[in-house]
């Protein structure tokens, strides 16, 4: 990795962590490039070089969250890919609930604009890649999504979300 790419990666990490800090203090409606500049101490030009709009920041956080889920699930693969994904998603999402609830909801709205995580990172794509029969997993996946959005809206606590994720796994037949 070159010095330039290390600096770019560090700036991107700083920007996204600053966006998280803004979301912890306020809400997605107060997220702006200027609020990230103020939080990060970086120049406006640096932030704009990476993200043009608050929606781009949310999309960046969504991609980072999916990457964190994929990394976390490596430790649970012995339970099967669907179970590892669901449990990793619960762990990652609830590790910073205040922020991740907003990211889940707003990123979903952005999906209507084509701004969402890359298609290869959608649960269906990942499960197929890991050899899971998507038709067999569809009911559990649908239930899991319902639980995730109920959690994101505040209808479920973190603990209830975890319980409902386990229920979704039981709908997949063998829980794997």
Tab-separated table of C-alpha atoms in Angstrom:
chain	number	residue	atom	x	y	z
A	1	UNK	CA	0.000	0.000	0.000
A	2	UNK	CA	1.392	3.388	-0.961
A	3	UNK	CA	1.598	6.353	1.377
A	4	UNK	CA	-1.067	8.106	-0.693
A	5	UNK	CA	-3.532	5.205	-0.392
A	6	UNK	CA	-2.829	4.963	3.357
A	7	UNK	CA	-3.630	8.657	3.732
A	8	UNK	CA	-6.783	8.248	1.638
A	9	UNK	CA	-7.877	5.253	3.741
A	10	UNK	CA	-7.170	7.173	6.959
A	11	UNK	CA	-9.140	10.200	5.731
A	12	UNK	CA	-12.062	7.970	4.721
A	13	UNK	CA	-12.011	6.217	8.097
A	14	UNK	CA	-11.900	9.575	9.897
A	15	UNK	CA	-14.799	10.895	7.818
A	16	UNK	CA	-17.012	7.863	8.476
A	17	UNK	CA	-16.183	7.780	12.188
A	18	UNK	CA	-16.999	11.495	12.348
A	19	UNK	CA	-20.310	10.858	10.574
A	20	UNK	CA	-21.048	8.199	13.219
A	21	UNK	CA	-20.242	10.706	15.969
A	22	UNK	CA	-22.618	13.258	14.428
A	23	UNK	CA	-25.377	10.623	14.202
A	24	UNK	CA	-24.828	9.664	17.861
A	25	UNK	CA	-25.306	13.298	18.923
A	26	UNK	CA	-28.150	14.264	16.606
A	27	UNK	CA	-29.949	12.455	13.790
A	28	UNK	CA	-29.658	11.688	10.102
A	29	UNK	CA	-31.533	14.922	9.429
A	30	UNK	CA	-28.680	16.926	10.957
A	31	UNK	CA	-25.929	15.058	9.115
A	32	UNK	CA	-24.206	17.373	6.672
A	33	UNK	CA	-20.815	17.698	5.078
A	34	UNK	CA	-20.199	20.706	7.340
A	35	UNK	CA	-21.120	18.763	10.492
A	36	UNK	CA	-18.597	16.081	9.492
A	37	UNK	CA	-15.973	18.750	8.765
A	38	UNK	CA	-16.590	20.274	12.210
A	39	UNK	CA	-16.447	16.873	13.926
A	40	UNK	CA	-13.386	15.568	12.061
A	41	UNK	CA	-11.212	18.651	11.814
A	42	UNK	CA	-10.580	17.795	8.165
A	43	UNK	CA	-10.971	20.380	5.437
A	44	UNK	CA	-14.181	20.667	3.466
A	45	UNK	CA	-12.260	19.807	0.319
A	46	UNK	CA	-11.028	16.559	1.864
A	47	UNK	CA	-14.505	15.501	2.949
A	48	UNK	CA	-16.018	16.468	-0.418
A	49	UNK	CA	-13.288	14.512	-2.199
A	50	UNK	CA	-14.700	11.371	-0.569
A	51	UNK	CA	-18.419	12.168	-0.149
A	52	UNK	CA	-20.510	14.745	-2.006
A	53	UNK	CA	-23.723	14.518	0.020
A	54	UNK	CA	-25.037	13.269	3.362
A	55	UNK	CA	-26.682	10.425	1.424
A	56	UNK	CA	-23.243	9.403	0.173
A	57	UNK	CA	-22.052	9.336	3.789
A	58	UNK	CA	-24.936	7.034	4.752
A	59	UNK	CA	-24.163	4.780	1.783
A	60	UNK	CA	-20.522	4.681	2.903
A	61	UNK	CA	-21.580	3.743	6.431
A	62	UNK	CA	-23.884	1.038	5.038
A	63	UNK	CA	-21.072	-0.515	3.004
A	64	UNK	CA	-18.742	-0.362	6.012
A	65	UNK	CA	-21.404	-2.021	8.165
A	66	UNK	CA	-21.846	-4.873	5.682
A	67	UNK	CA	-18.058	-5.283	5.545
A	68	UNK	CA	-18.000	-5.469	9.358
A	69	UNK	CA	-20.757	-8.112	9.277
A	70	UNK	CA	-18.835	-10.203	6.748
A	71	UNK	CA	-15.691	-9.957	8.894
A	72	UNK	CA	-17.560	-10.808	12.113
A	73	UNK	CA	-19.294	-13.811	10.594
A	74	UNK	CA	-15.991	-15.586	9.926
A	75	UNK	CA	-15.888	-16.638	13.568
A	76	UNK	CA	-19.313	-18.310	13.387
A	77	UNK	CA	-19.161	-20.187	10.096
A	78	UNK	CA	-19.237	-23.570	11.830
A	79	UNK	CA	-22.967	-22.934	12.437
A	80	UNK	CA	-23.493	-22.482	8.692
A	81	UNK	CA	-23.398	-19.336	6.561
A	82	UNK	CA	-26.999	-18.217	7.129
A	83	UNK	CA	-26.685	-18.509	10.910
A	84	UNK	CA	-23.257	-16.880	10.869
A	85	UNK	CA	-24.592	-13.975	8.803
A	86	UNK	CA	-27.682	-13.416	10.974
A	87	UNK	CA	-25.751	-13.584	14.254
A	88	UNK	CA	-22.964	-11.376	12.932
A	89	UNK	CA	-25.516	-8.848	11.663
A	90	UNK	CA	-27.197	-8.686	15.066
A	91	UNK	CA	-23.840	-8.288	16.828
A	92	UNK	CA	-22.572	-5.572	14.479
A	93	UNK	CA	-25.845	-3.658	14.224
A	94	UNK	CA	-26.467	-3.650	17.982
A	95	UNK	CA	-22.862	-2.688	18.770
A	96	UNK	CA	-23.777	0.912	17.892
A	97	UNK	CA	-27.578	0.836	17.867
A	98	UNK	CA	-28.145	4.563	17.916
A	99	UNK	CA	-26.224	5.027	14.679
A	100	UNK	CA	-26.992	1.745	12.946
A	101	UNK	CA	-30.753	2.093	13.334
A	102	UNK	CA	-30.535	5.342	11.366
A	103	UNK	CA	-28.175	3.859	8.778
A	104	UNK	CA	-30.452	0.844	8.181
A	105	UNK	CA	-33.542	2.993	7.718
A	106	UNK	CA	-31.977	5.764	5.652
A	107	UNK	CA	-29.899	3.439	3.476
A	108	UNK	CA	-33.072	1.506	2.702
A	109	UNK	CA	-34.776	4.689	1.543
A	110	UNK	CA	-31.739	5.444	-0.609
A	111	UNK	CA	-32.046	2.044	-2.266
A	112	UNK	CA	-34.926	3.545	-4.221
A	113	UNK	CA	-32.371	5.914	-5.759
A	114	UNK	CA	-29.980	3.063	-6.546
A	115	UNK	CA	-27.695	4.112	-3.674
A	116	UNK	CA	-27.367	1.088	-1.461
A	117	UNK	CA	-24.754	-1.491	-0.807
A	118	UNK	CA	-23.359	-3.126	-3.946
A	119	UNK	CA	-25.555	-5.971	-5.229
A	120	UNK	CA	-22.867	-8.488	-4.294
A	121	UNK	CA	-23.273	-7.502	-0.633
A	122	UNK	CA	-27.019	-8.105	-0.427
A	123	UNK	CA	-27.909	-11.075	1.808
A	124	UNK	CA	-29.388	-13.039	-1.112
A	125	UNK	CA	-26.205	-12.648	-3.154
A	126	UNK	CA	-24.015	-13.600	-0.218
A	127	UNK	CA	-26.104	-16.646	0.703
A	128	UNK	CA	-26.077	-17.916	-2.898
A	129	UNK	CA	-22.306	-17.338	-3.033
A	130	UNK	CA	-21.959	-19.431	0.137
A	131	UNK	CA	-23.990	-22.286	-1.330
A	132	UNK	CA	-27.263	-21.697	0.511
A	133	UNK	CA	-30.417	-22.563	-1.450
A	134	UNK	CA	-32.104	-19.160	-1.524
A	135	UNK	CA	-35.558	-20.693	-1.959
A	136	UNK	CA	-35.087	-22.628	1.284
A	137	UNK	CA	-33.783	-19.532	3.067
A	138	UNK	CA	-36.388	-17.046	1.775
A	139	UNK	CA	-38.910	-17.336	4.643
A	140	UNK	CA	-36.217	-17.001	7.293
A	141	UNK	CA	-34.562	-14.131	5.421
A	142	UNK	CA	-37.877	-12.310	5.088
A	143	UNK	CA	-38.588	-12.779	8.803
A	144	UNK	CA	-35.060	-11.605	9.652
A	145	UNK	CA	-35.539	-8.455	7.569
A	146	UNK	CA	-38.833	-7.773	9.321
A	147	UNK	CA	-37.109	-8.128	12.680
A	148	UNK	CA	-34.244	-5.880	11.563
A	149	UNK	CA	-36.566	-3.119	10.358
A	150	UNK	CA	-38.720	-3.442	13.483
A	151	UNK	CA	-35.534	-3.033	15.530
A	152	UNK	CA	-34.390	-0.090	13.396
A	153	UNK	CA	-37.765	1.635	13.924
A	154	UNK	CA	-37.436	1.144	17.678
A	155	UNK	CA	-40.175	-1.474	18.037
A	156	UNK	CA	-37.642	-4.069	19.258
A	157	UNK	CA	-34.859	-3.694	21.770
A	158	UNK	CA	-31.430	-5.061	20.909
A	159	UNK	CA	-32.245	-8.190	22.912
A	160	UNK	CA	-35.585	-8.694	21.169
A	161	UNK	CA	-33.886	-8.283	17.801
A	162	UNK	CA	-31.408	-11.024	18.746
A	163	UNK	CA	-34.273	-13.316	19.813
A	164	UNK	CA	-36.193	-12.698	16.595
A	165	UNK	CA	-33.064	-13.339	14.526
A	166	UNK	CA	-32.794	-16.757	16.182
A	167	UNK	CA	-36.462	-17.363	15.390
A	168	UNK	CA	-35.752	-16.477	11.749
A	169	UNK	CA	-32.977	-19.066	11.701
A	170	UNK	CA	-35.339	-21.736	12.979
A	171	UNK	CA	-37.548	-21.018	9.951
A	172	UNK	CA	-34.720	-21.989	7.626
A	173	UNK	CA	-35.298	-25.650	8.461
A	174	UNK	CA	-32.143	-26.826	10.170
A	175	UNK	CA	-31.271	-23.406	11.635
A	176	UNK	CA	-28.193	-23.199	9.483
